[in-house]
């Protein structure tokens, strides 16, 4: 059995970890425990092939120098975390095959998908950092690829799960360039740019600039709430553009959305959402940087207002029996409002 077949078999068995130790049987950890993939031991030739498959030239140099290297790579659409160790005759690799908790089928709000399908302006996505945020972005890009014909660039400092291309084409890059000419060459003819997992000043300013130039931009960042993400973006823009920062964001921002993990009835992880569409009222509040009013909108906005509150999202999960009442009230930021919503629908 070849090394590629071993990895594919581990993936098919939904392994959580893959242990490769030269001289011992390759083993995987599944929910029931550790099990061998084959009876024959791992070979040096396979060790070298494993390095070639997962490590960059720089990472190989680090392994040779220090004896240890860690990082991420991608196998098909599966992100893999890895840790390599070598010292004298010991050569071991441990692969995290469940870096994202398995590919998650995330139910996204229709308004979020609709806004992205229009491919205009800047869409700001936020979440507390759980793996589901990557797969939410992956699903958006997959939907866009099925519906639209365009060229997109995905900037991600980690291994991003490749989208199955249909009508569109995506180029993946870590966002680091030795020369400005390299960036200009990559961006030539691009219609859409995605920033995955960034939150630094340079990338925020670049995202704004690209959106103002007419490109469609999705900026996915780690933040505990939509209003927190907006505060951080406006703070960065304020430092650079003073009083002009907020109006510039209000002009190009199409939507801000947040995604939050919730424990499902079956123990699985599901996600609740907030969605803030850029209606005239919302644009005015962003220009004024009135975060208190924005927070109130995200707590008690009426239905069909273009805003999806966390409580409204939790209510939908309750109606579909995906979460229990106790969990919903623990997640809610305003339990009294959730209780009123439940009474309206007879729960």
Short mmCIF file of C-alpha atoms in Angstrom, two decimals, residues 27-313:
data_model
loop_
_atom_site.label_atom_id
_atom_site.label_comp_id
_atom_site.label_asym_id
_atom_site.label_seq_id
_atom_site.Cartn_x
_atom_site.Cartn_y
_atom_site.Cartn_z
CA UNK A 27 -1.49 3.82 12.66
CA UNK A 28 -4.55 6.05 12.84
CA UNK A 29 -6.74 7.22 15.70
CA UNK A 30 -10.46 6.90 15.11
CA UNK A 31 -13.25 7.53 17.68
CA UNK A 32 -12.93 3.91 18.88
CA UNK A 33 -9.15 4.15 19.41
CA UNK A 34 -5.88 3.49 17.62
CA UNK A 35 -5.70 0.96 14.77
CA UNK A 36 -3.08 -0.14 12.23
CA UNK A 37 -3.51 0.64 8.54
CA UNK A 38 -1.25 -2.23 7.47
CA UNK A 39 1.01 -4.88 8.99
CA UNK A 40 4.24 -3.84 7.24
CA UNK A 41 6.40 -1.07 8.77
CA UNK A 42 6.82 2.45 7.44
CA UNK A 43 9.86 2.84 5.18
CA UNK A 44 12.50 5.53 4.75
CA UNK A 45 11.40 6.04 1.15
CA UNK A 46 7.87 6.78 2.42
CA UNK A 47 9.29 9.16 5.03
CA UNK A 48 11.05 11.11 2.31
CA UNK A 49 7.89 11.11 0.18
CA UNK A 50 5.82 12.33 3.14
CA UNK A 51 8.17 15.27 3.55
CA UNK A 52 7.98 16.08 -0.16
CA UNK A 53 4.17 15.97 -0.05
CA UNK A 54 3.64 18.19 2.97
CA UNK A 55 6.73 20.32 3.64
CA UNK A 56 8.00 23.36 1.80
CA UNK A 57 11.70 23.76 1.05
CA UNK A 58 12.03 26.11 4.01
CA UNK A 59 10.25 23.69 6.35
CA UNK A 60 12.53 20.84 5.23
CA UNK A 61 15.53 23.03 6.08
CA UNK A 62 14.08 23.74 9.55
CA UNK A 63 13.55 20.00 10.12
CA UNK A 64 17.13 19.24 9.09
CA UNK A 65 18.49 21.99 11.34
CA UNK A 66 16.32 21.72 14.47
CA UNK A 67 14.83 18.25 14.16
CA UNK A 68 11.27 19.54 14.58
CA UNK A 69 8.81 21.35 12.32
CA UNK A 70 5.08 22.04 12.58
CA UNK A 71 2.54 23.53 10.21
CA UNK A 72 -0.43 22.95 7.93
CA UNK A 73 -0.94 21.59 4.44
CA UNK A 74 -3.85 20.48 2.26
CA UNK A 75 -4.84 17.07 0.89
CA UNK A 76 -7.55 17.54 -1.72
CA UNK A 77 -10.11 19.69 0.16
CA UNK A 78 -8.90 18.52 3.59
CA UNK A 79 -6.67 20.72 5.72
CA UNK A 80 -4.03 18.75 7.63
CA UNK A 81 -1.96 19.85 10.59
CA UNK A 82 1.44 18.19 10.88
CA UNK A 83 4.32 17.75 13.31
CA UNK A 84 7.59 16.18 12.08
CA UNK A 85 10.36 14.98 14.42
CA UNK A 86 13.69 13.41 13.55
CA UNK A 87 16.68 12.65 15.75
CA UNK A 88 19.33 10.07 14.94
CA UNK A 89 17.38 6.90 13.99
CA UNK A 90 13.96 8.19 15.14
CA UNK A 91 11.79 9.66 12.39
CA UNK A 92 8.18 10.39 13.29
CA UNK A 93 5.32 12.41 11.86
CA UNK A 94 1.94 13.03 13.48
CA UNK A 95 -0.78 14.36 11.19
CA UNK A 96 -3.93 16.03 12.51
CA UNK A 97 -6.50 14.74 10.02
CA UNK A 98 -9.36 16.51 11.79
CA UNK A 99 -8.05 20.08 11.79
CA UNK A 100 -11.49 21.45 10.89
CA UNK A 101 -13.55 18.87 12.73
CA UNK A 102 -14.24 17.27 9.37
CA UNK A 103 -15.69 19.24 6.50
CA UNK A 104 -18.76 20.87 7.92
CA UNK A 105 -21.98 21.38 6.02
CA UNK A 106 -22.90 24.80 7.35
CA UNK A 107 -26.34 26.28 6.84
CA UNK A 108 -25.80 29.91 5.86
CA UNK A 109 -28.48 32.63 5.94
CA UNK A 110 -29.93 33.18 2.43
CA UNK A 111 -29.32 36.93 2.74
CA UNK A 112 -25.59 36.29 3.21
CA UNK A 113 -25.36 34.12 0.09
CA UNK A 114 -27.50 36.58 -1.90
CA UNK A 115 -25.25 39.51 -0.96
CA UNK A 116 -22.13 37.57 -1.99
CA UNK A 117 -23.71 36.48 -5.27
CA UNK A 118 -24.16 40.16 -6.20
CA UNK A 119 -20.36 40.45 -6.00
CA UNK A 120 -20.27 44.13 -5.10
CA UNK A 121 -18.31 46.09 -2.52
CA UNK A 122 -16.88 44.67 0.68
CA UNK A 123 -18.39 41.82 2.72
CA UNK A 124 -17.04 41.56 6.28
CA UNK A 125 -17.26 38.12 7.89
CA UNK A 126 -16.40 37.51 11.53
CA UNK A 127 -16.42 34.71 14.08
CA UNK A 128 -14.68 33.73 17.33
CA UNK A 129 -12.18 31.60 15.43
CA UNK A 130 -13.71 28.12 15.36
CA UNK A 131 -13.05 26.01 12.28
CA UNK A 132 -16.58 26.52 10.99
CA UNK A 133 -15.63 29.98 9.77
CA UNK A 134 -13.29 28.46 7.19
CA UNK A 135 -16.00 26.13 5.92
CA UNK A 136 -18.59 28.90 5.80
CA UNK A 137 -16.24 30.86 3.54
CA UNK A 138 -15.54 27.68 1.54
CA UNK A 139 -19.27 27.19 0.95
CA UNK A 140 -19.71 30.79 -0.18
CA UNK A 141 -16.86 30.43 -2.68
CA UNK A 142 -18.25 27.12 -3.91
CA UNK A 143 -21.67 28.71 -4.50
CA UNK A 144 -20.08 31.63 -6.34
CA UNK A 145 -18.10 29.24 -8.53
CA UNK A 146 -21.29 27.41 -9.49
CA UNK A 147 -23.19 30.58 -10.34
CA UNK A 148 -20.65 33.10 -11.69
CA UNK A 149 -17.74 33.22 -14.13
CA UNK A 150 -14.78 35.19 -12.74
CA UNK A 151 -11.17 35.06 -11.55
CA UNK A 152 -10.60 35.23 -7.81
CA UNK A 153 -7.59 35.34 -5.50
CA UNK A 154 -7.79 33.76 -2.04
CA UNK A 155 -5.21 35.10 0.41
CA UNK A 156 -4.76 32.75 3.38
CA UNK A 157 -1.74 32.24 5.62
CA UNK A 158 -2.93 28.71 6.36
CA UNK A 159 -3.81 25.88 4.00
CA UNK A 160 -7.20 26.80 2.56
CA UNK A 161 -9.46 23.92 1.38
CA UNK A 162 -9.54 24.16 -2.39
CA UNK A 163 -12.89 24.94 -3.97
CA UNK A 164 -14.16 22.64 -6.69
CA UNK A 165 -14.13 25.01 -9.64
CA UNK A 166 -17.10 25.18 -11.99
CA UNK A 167 -17.51 28.48 -13.83
CA UNK A 168 -14.88 30.42 -11.89
CA UNK A 169 -11.16 30.06 -11.19
CA UNK A 170 -9.45 30.65 -7.84
CA UNK A 171 -5.76 31.33 -7.21
CA UNK A 172 -4.47 30.63 -3.67
CA UNK A 173 -1.64 32.64 -2.12
CA UNK A 174 -0.28 33.32 1.39
CA UNK A 175 -0.21 37.07 0.76
CA UNK A 176 3.56 37.45 1.08
CA UNK A 177 5.48 38.86 -1.89
CA UNK A 178 9.20 39.49 -2.34
CA UNK A 179 8.53 42.33 -4.80
CA UNK A 180 5.55 44.54 -5.59
CA UNK A 181 5.75 43.37 -9.21
CA UNK A 182 4.80 39.87 -8.08
CA UNK A 183 1.60 41.16 -6.47
CA UNK A 184 0.72 43.23 -9.53
CA UNK A 185 1.20 40.19 -11.78
CA UNK A 186 -0.99 38.00 -9.57
CA UNK A 187 -3.74 40.61 -9.36
CA UNK A 188 -3.89 41.23 -13.12
CA UNK A 189 -7.42 40.57 -14.40
CA UNK A 190 -8.80 39.59 -10.97
CA UNK A 191 -12.51 40.21 -10.24
CA UNK A 192 -12.65 39.11 -6.61
CA UNK A 193 -10.25 38.99 -3.64
CA UNK A 194 -10.71 36.98 -0.42
CA UNK A 195 -8.78 37.62 2.80
CA UNK A 196 -9.05 34.59 5.10
CA UNK A 197 -8.02 34.98 8.73
CA UNK A 198 -6.39 38.40 8.44
CA UNK A 199 -6.90 41.33 10.81
CA UNK A 200 -3.80 43.49 10.43
CA UNK A 201 -3.71 47.11 9.32
CA UNK A 202 -2.02 46.41 5.99
CA UNK A 203 -4.54 43.82 4.83
CA UNK A 204 -7.53 45.90 6.00
CA UNK A 205 -6.33 48.94 4.09
CA UNK A 206 -5.67 46.83 1.00
CA UNK A 207 -9.15 45.29 1.20
CA UNK A 208 -10.68 48.76 1.40
CA UNK A 209 -8.61 50.03 -1.52
CA UNK A 210 -9.54 47.05 -3.72
CA UNK A 211 -13.25 47.47 -2.93
CA UNK A 212 -13.03 51.17 -3.81
CA UNK A 213 -11.44 50.20 -7.12
CA UNK A 214 -14.52 48.14 -7.97
CA UNK A 215 -13.37 44.62 -7.04
CA UNK A 216 -15.56 42.37 -4.92
CA UNK A 217 -13.82 41.72 -1.60
CA UNK A 218 -14.59 39.28 1.22
CA UNK A 219 -12.67 39.94 4.42
CA UNK A 220 -12.95 37.12 6.96
CA UNK A 221 -11.50 37.91 10.39
CA UNK A 222 -11.52 36.61 13.94
CA UNK A 223 -13.76 38.72 16.20
CA UNK A 224 -16.25 37.89 18.98
CA UNK A 225 -19.10 39.87 17.38
CA UNK A 226 -20.08 41.91 14.34
CA UNK A 227 -19.86 45.19 16.23
CA UNK A 228 -16.41 44.27 17.57
CA UNK A 229 -15.22 43.59 14.02
CA UNK A 230 -16.62 46.93 12.86
CA UNK A 231 -14.96 48.75 15.77
CA UNK A 232 -11.59 47.31 14.86
CA UNK A 233 -11.96 48.11 11.17
CA UNK A 234 -13.09 51.68 11.90
CA UNK A 235 -10.27 52.15 14.41
CA UNK A 236 -7.72 51.20 11.75
CA UNK A 237 -9.34 53.43 9.13
CA UNK A 238 -9.59 56.28 11.61
CA UNK A 239 -5.87 56.14 12.34
CA UNK A 240 -5.10 56.32 8.62
CA UNK A 241 -7.86 58.57 7.26
CA UNK A 242 -9.08 60.42 10.38
CA UNK A 243 -12.74 61.56 10.05
CA UNK A 244 -12.90 60.29 6.46
CA UNK A 245 -12.39 56.64 7.46
CA UNK A 246 -15.94 55.86 8.59
CA UNK A 247 -17.66 57.42 5.52
CA UNK A 248 -15.32 55.47 3.23
CA UNK A 249 -16.24 52.19 4.93
CA UNK A 250 -19.96 53.03 4.83
CA UNK A 251 -19.65 53.67 1.11
CA UNK A 252 -18.15 50.31 0.13
CA UNK A 253 -19.45 47.94 2.83
CA UNK A 254 -22.20 45.67 1.50
CA UNK A 255 -22.73 43.48 4.55
CA UNK A 256 -21.24 42.50 7.90
CA UNK A 257 -21.99 39.03 9.26
CA UNK A 258 -21.03 37.05 12.34
CA UNK A 259 -21.05 33.28 12.90
CA UNK A 260 -21.16 31.62 16.33
CA UNK A 261 -20.85 27.94 17.39
CA UNK A 262 -23.75 26.32 19.24
CA UNK A 263 -24.00 22.79 20.64
CA UNK A 264 -26.63 20.86 18.70
CA UNK A 265 -29.12 18.36 20.10
CA UNK A 266 -27.05 15.43 18.89
CA UNK A 267 -23.80 16.81 20.29
CA UNK A 268 -22.75 18.14 16.90
CA UNK A 269 -21.64 21.73 16.36
CA UNK A 270 -24.04 24.01 14.51
CA UNK A 271 -23.83 27.75 13.95
CA UNK A 272 -26.01 30.76 14.66
CA UNK A 273 -25.58 33.98 12.69
CA UNK A 274 -25.97 37.73 12.72
CA UNK A 275 -26.38 39.62 9.44
CA UNK A 276 -26.18 43.39 9.04
CA UNK A 277 -27.17 44.55 5.55
CA UNK A 278 -26.14 48.06 4.57
CA UNK A 279 -29.51 49.78 4.56
CA UNK A 280 -29.48 53.64 4.63
CA UNK A 281 -30.06 53.62 8.40
CA UNK A 282 -27.11 51.30 8.96
CA UNK A 283 -24.81 53.32 6.69
CA UNK A 284 -25.65 56.45 8.65
CA UNK A 285 -24.86 54.75 11.98
CA UNK A 286 -21.50 53.52 10.63
CA UNK A 287 -20.63 57.00 9.39
CA UNK A 288 -21.47 58.35 12.86
CA UNK A 289 -19.71 55.38 14.52
CA UNK A 290 -22.76 54.93 16.74
CA UNK A 291 -21.98 51.44 18.02
CA UNK A 292 -24.65 51.49 20.71
CA UNK A 293 -27.37 51.97 18.09
CA UNK A 294 -25.79 49.27 15.90
CA UNK A 295 -25.77 46.85 18.83
CA UNK A 296 -29.44 47.63 19.51
CA UNK A 297 -30.25 46.88 15.86
CA UNK A 298 -28.48 43.54 16.14
CA UNK A 299 -30.46 42.74 19.27
CA UNK A 300 -34.00 43.81 18.42
CA UNK A 301 -34.33 44.42 14.68
CA UNK A 302 -37.78 43.56 13.28
CA UNK A 303 -38.14 40.63 10.90
CA UNK A 304 -37.66 41.28 7.17
CA UNK A 305 -35.63 44.41 7.97
CA UNK A 306 -32.50 43.19 6.22
CA UNK A 307 -30.99 42.42 9.61
CA UNK A 308 -30.80 38.96 11.17
CA UNK A 309 -30.29 39.05 14.92
CA UNK A 310 -28.65 36.28 16.93
CA UNK A 311 -31.99 35.60 18.66
CA UNK A 312 -33.79 35.27 15.33
CA UNK A 313 -31.14 32.80 14.17
#
